[in-house]
Short mmCIF file of C-alpha atoms in Angstrom, two decimals:
data_model
loop_
_atom_site.label_atom_id
_atom_site.label_comp_id
_atom_site.label_asym_id
_atom_site.label_seq_id
_atom_site.Cartn_x
_atom_site.Cartn_y
_atom_site.Cartn_z
CA GLU A 38 -16.21 -14.73 -4.59
CA ALA A 39 -17.34 -13.82 -1.09
CA GLY A 40 -15.61 -10.86 0.48
CA VAL A 41 -14.30 -10.31 3.98
CA ALA A 42 -17.06 -10.73 6.55
CA GLN A 43 -17.19 -8.93 9.89
CA SER A 44 -19.61 -8.86 12.78
CA PRO A 45 -21.15 -7.12 14.51
CA ARG A 46 -21.49 -4.04 12.29
CA TYR A 47 -22.19 -1.71 15.20
CA LYS A 48 -21.51 -1.90 18.92
CA ILE A 49 -22.16 0.56 21.72
CA ILE A 50 -20.65 -0.12 25.13
CA GLU A 51 -19.77 1.79 28.25
CA LYS A 52 -16.18 2.42 29.25
CA ARG A 53 -14.51 -0.37 31.17
CA GLN A 54 -16.73 -2.98 29.49
CA SER A 55 -15.31 -5.60 27.15
CA VAL A 56 -16.13 -6.21 23.50
CA ALA A 57 -15.16 -8.70 20.80
CA PHE A 58 -15.18 -8.46 17.03
CA TRP A 59 -15.14 -11.31 14.55
CA CYS A 60 -13.66 -11.54 11.05
CA ASN A 61 -13.81 -14.17 8.33
CA PRO A 62 -11.31 -13.46 5.52
CA ILE A 63 -11.59 -14.29 1.84
CA SER A 64 -11.20 -18.03 1.33
CA GLY A 65 -7.59 -18.99 0.70
CA HIS A 66 -6.10 -15.76 2.02
CA ALA A 67 -3.23 -16.51 4.35
CA THR A 68 -2.70 -13.00 5.69
CA LEU A 69 -5.24 -11.24 7.90
CA TYR A 70 -5.07 -7.71 9.29
CA TRP A 71 -6.93 -5.71 11.90
CA TYR A 72 -6.99 -1.94 11.50
CA GLN A 73 -8.34 0.85 13.67
CA GLN A 74 -9.79 3.84 11.85
CA ILE A 75 -10.54 6.87 13.98
CA LEU A 76 -12.94 9.39 12.47
CA GLY A 77 -11.18 11.64 9.99
CA GLN A 78 -8.01 9.54 9.81
CA GLY A 79 -6.61 6.76 7.70
CA PRO A 80 -6.65 3.20 9.00
CA LYS A 81 -3.85 2.22 11.36
CA LEU A 82 -2.62 -1.36 11.54
CA LEU A 83 -3.16 -3.06 14.90
CA ILE A 84 -2.07 -6.61 14.13
CA GLN A 85 -1.13 -8.78 11.17
CA PHE A 86 -1.43 -12.58 11.04
CA GLN A 87 0.09 -15.04 8.61
CA ASN A 88 -2.02 -18.17 8.93
CA ASN A 89 -2.21 -18.59 12.72
CA GLY A 90 1.02 -16.75 13.54
CA VAL A 91 1.53 -13.08 14.35
CA VAL A 92 3.67 -11.13 11.88
CA ASP A 93 3.36 -7.66 13.42
CA ASP A 94 1.60 -6.51 16.57
CA SER A 95 3.85 -3.58 17.36
CA GLN A 96 0.97 -1.07 17.39
CA LEU A 97 -1.48 -3.19 19.37
CA PRO A 98 -2.10 -1.79 22.89
CA LYS A 99 -1.48 -5.11 24.54
CA ASP A 100 -2.62 -4.02 27.98
CA ARG A 101 -6.20 -3.96 26.71
CA PHE A 102 -6.32 -5.37 23.18
CA SER A 103 -5.88 -9.01 22.21
CA ALA A 104 -6.39 -10.92 18.98
CA GLU A 105 -6.20 -14.49 17.86
CA ARG A 106 -6.48 -16.56 14.71
CA LEU A 107 -6.28 -20.03 16.18
CA LYS A 108 -7.04 -22.16 13.12
CA GLY A 109 -5.58 -19.78 10.59
CA VAL A 110 -8.94 -18.74 9.18
CA ASP A 111 -11.35 -16.69 11.34
CA SER A 112 -10.04 -14.12 13.75
CA THR A 113 -11.32 -12.30 16.82
CA LEU A 114 -10.20 -8.97 18.24
CA LYS A 115 -11.02 -8.20 21.87
CA ILE A 116 -10.86 -5.02 23.91
CA GLN A 117 -10.92 -5.30 27.69
CA PRO A 118 -11.49 -2.87 29.34
CA ALA A 119 -12.60 -0.34 26.74
CA LYS A 120 -11.71 3.35 26.96
CA LEU A 121 -13.43 6.34 25.40
CA GLU A 122 -10.56 6.75 22.93
CA ASP A 123 -11.25 3.26 21.54
CA SER A 124 -14.30 4.64 19.72
CA ALA A 125 -13.48 3.95 16.09
CA VAL A 126 -14.21 1.68 13.16
CA TYR A 127 -12.36 -1.63 13.32
CA LEU A 128 -11.58 -2.95 9.89
CA CYS A 129 -10.49 -6.45 9.01
CA ALA A 130 -8.64 -7.07 5.77
CA SER A 131 -7.07 -10.06 4.08
CA SER A 132 -4.55 -10.68 1.34
CA LEU A 133 -3.36 -13.75 -0.52
CA ASP A 134 0.08 -13.76 1.11
CA TRP A 135 1.87 -10.60 2.25
CA ARG A 136 5.24 -12.02 1.15
CA ILE A 137 4.11 -12.39 -2.45
CA TYR A 138 1.35 -9.91 -3.25
CA ASN A 139 -0.04 -7.57 -0.71
CA GLU A 140 -3.25 -6.15 -2.23
CA GLN A 141 -5.59 -6.09 0.73
CA PHE A 142 -9.35 -6.48 0.63
CA PHE A 143 -11.33 -4.89 3.41
CA GLY A 144 -14.45 -5.96 5.24
CA PRO A 145 -17.35 -3.60 6.04
CA GLY A 146 -15.95 -2.78 9.49
CA THR A 147 -17.38 -2.66 13.00
CA ARG A 148 -18.24 0.78 14.32
CA LEU A 149 -17.53 0.88 18.06
CA THR A 150 -18.87 3.65 20.29
CA VAL A 151 -17.61 3.77 23.87
CA LEU A 152 -19.73 5.93 26.19
CA GLU B 68 9.42 5.36 10.10
CA LEU B 69 7.33 5.17 6.96
CA LYS B 70 5.09 8.24 6.62
CA VAL B 71 2.51 9.14 4.00
CA GLU B 72 1.18 12.63 3.34
CA GLN B 73 -1.77 13.49 1.14
CA ASN B 74 -2.89 16.85 -0.10
CA PRO B 75 -5.25 18.43 -0.25
CA LEU B 76 -7.16 16.97 2.69
CA PHE B 77 -10.41 18.43 1.43
CA LEU B 78 -11.36 19.18 -2.15
CA SER B 79 -14.59 20.74 -3.33
CA MET B 80 -14.93 20.88 -7.08
CA GLN B 81 -17.52 21.52 -9.73
CA GLU B 82 -18.75 18.82 -12.04
CA GLY B 83 -16.81 18.72 -15.28
CA LYS B 84 -13.57 20.09 -13.79
CA ASN B 85 -10.20 18.36 -13.53
CA TYR B 86 -8.08 18.07 -10.42
CA THR B 87 -5.18 16.13 -8.90
CA ILE B 88 -4.65 14.61 -5.48
CA TYR B 89 -1.03 14.20 -4.37
CA CYS B 90 0.50 11.49 -2.21
CA ASN B 91 4.06 11.80 -0.87
CA TYR B 92 5.82 9.13 1.14
CA SER B 93 8.97 9.25 3.22
CA THR B 94 11.08 6.22 2.30
CA THR B 95 11.45 3.86 -0.61
CA SER B 96 8.36 1.80 -1.05
CA ASP B 97 7.61 -1.42 -2.85
CA ARG B 98 4.07 -0.58 -3.87
CA LEU B 99 1.54 2.23 -3.81
CA TYR B 100 -2.18 1.71 -3.37
CA TRP B 101 -5.20 3.93 -3.86
CA TYR B 102 -8.46 3.21 -2.05
CA ARG B 103 -11.88 4.81 -2.11
CA GLN B 104 -14.15 5.01 0.94
CA ASP B 105 -17.78 6.11 0.83
CA PRO B 106 -19.36 7.43 4.06
CA GLY B 107 -20.07 4.59 6.46
CA LYS B 108 -18.59 2.05 4.07
CA SER B 109 -15.38 0.08 3.89
CA LEU B 110 -12.39 0.68 1.65
CA GLU B 111 -12.55 -0.27 -2.01
CA SER B 112 -9.30 -0.94 -3.86
CA LEU B 113 -8.88 1.33 -6.90
CA PHE B 114 -5.30 0.93 -8.08
CA VAL B 115 -2.12 -0.93 -7.23
CA LEU B 116 1.03 0.68 -8.64
CA LEU B 117 4.02 -1.61 -8.67
CA SER B 118 6.89 0.21 -10.36
CA ASN B 119 8.34 3.56 -11.27
CA GLY B 120 6.43 5.20 -14.08
CA ALA B 121 3.38 2.98 -13.61
CA VAL B 122 0.15 4.55 -14.81
CA LYS B 123 -3.29 3.05 -14.41
CA GLN B 124 -6.65 4.40 -15.50
CA GLU B 125 -10.21 3.47 -14.65
CA GLY B 126 -12.97 5.67 -15.97
CA ARG B 127 -12.36 9.26 -14.92
CA LEU B 128 -9.54 8.35 -12.51
CA MET B 129 -5.89 7.97 -13.44
CA ALA B 130 -3.10 7.11 -11.00
CA SER B 131 0.63 7.41 -11.55
CA LEU B 132 3.77 6.64 -9.58
CA ASP B 133 7.18 8.33 -9.52
CA THR B 134 9.33 6.33 -7.11
CA LYS B 135 12.32 8.65 -7.47
CA ALA B 136 10.25 11.61 -6.28
CA ARG B 137 8.37 9.35 -3.84
CA LEU B 138 5.16 10.75 -5.27
CA SER B 139 1.91 9.37 -6.59
CA THR B 140 -0.90 11.35 -8.13
CA LEU B 141 -4.58 10.58 -8.58
CA HIS B 142 -5.96 12.67 -11.43
CA ILE B 143 -9.67 13.25 -11.80
CA THR B 144 -10.95 14.13 -15.26
CA ALA B 145 -14.31 15.83 -15.81
CA ALA B 146 -15.54 15.10 -12.30
CA VAL B 147 -19.05 13.79 -11.71
CA HIS B 148 -21.06 13.71 -8.48
CA ASP B 149 -20.62 9.93 -8.12
CA LEU B 150 -16.91 10.45 -7.49
CA SER B 151 -17.65 12.13 -4.17
CA ALA B 152 -15.89 10.02 -1.51
CA THR B 153 -12.72 9.92 0.58
CA TYR B 154 -9.61 8.76 -1.25
CA PHE B 155 -6.68 7.20 0.57
CA CYS B 156 -3.24 6.35 -0.65
CA ALA B 157 -1.13 3.76 1.14
CA VAL B 158 2.36 2.33 0.76
CA ASP B 159 4.12 -0.78 1.98
CA ASN B 160 7.75 -1.75 2.32
CA MET B 161 9.46 -5.07 3.02
CA GLU B 162 11.56 -3.42 5.73
CA TYR B 163 8.35 -2.65 7.62
CA GLY B 164 6.86 -6.11 7.20
CA ASN B 165 4.86 -5.00 4.19
CA LYS B 166 2.25 -3.43 6.41
CA LEU B 167 0.16 -0.74 4.74
CA VAL B 168 0.73 2.79 5.97
CA PHE B 169 -2.11 5.11 4.99
CA GLY B 170 -2.30 8.79 4.36
CA ALA B 171 -4.92 10.86 6.17
CA GLY B 172 -7.26 10.79 3.18
CA THR B 173 -8.66 13.39 0.80
CA ILE B 174 -12.35 14.17 1.12
CA LEU B 175 -13.66 14.90 -2.37
CA ARG B 176 -16.99 16.67 -2.88
CA VAL B 177 -18.19 17.17 -6.42
CA LYS B 178 -20.90 19.81 -6.71
CA SER B 179 -23.42 19.67 -9.52
#
């Protein structure tokens, strides 16, 4: 079974530029999550999708971050404009269905460096 | 607000020794998860603990859950170098949309 795929793996940008990350969850998983992991900390949830609807985006900085999962499969996370404090690893995870069983499987992550 | 605390945050131990990592959480939780993360890698699921008194073991790692004390432990038996990694616990709760809330992680270094 293929795992969660993410791209790119690494990205270096200057502040005020924009960047986008892509995630393809495990086939058949209805729930998709984006996490931000700052060095030395545990992952923090940014947004949670159930199919193509948003379940929780309470911790997403909506003035600069946006995410979509239009067809209920792949998802993109965008930052525009980026700030220095956005330097982190962005992890995508998926689970079968958060309402039934919430074991989440994580992708390899995208390491973002903002200069 | 659902909070998760791990301790210790850093653990250096000799091969062959035993030790325990503790995970406390602030409110009732439906489930408790343990993950392992190697440097530069993603998170690997180790254990999912679903009920009070649950105990799961895999190799030299054993996890347990006491929901009354709001405490989970990850016990390491006869540590080997390959166990060096960062270990995270996380909890979820229906009241919080079942989102995972992670502890800060415990960096484990096993010295040979």
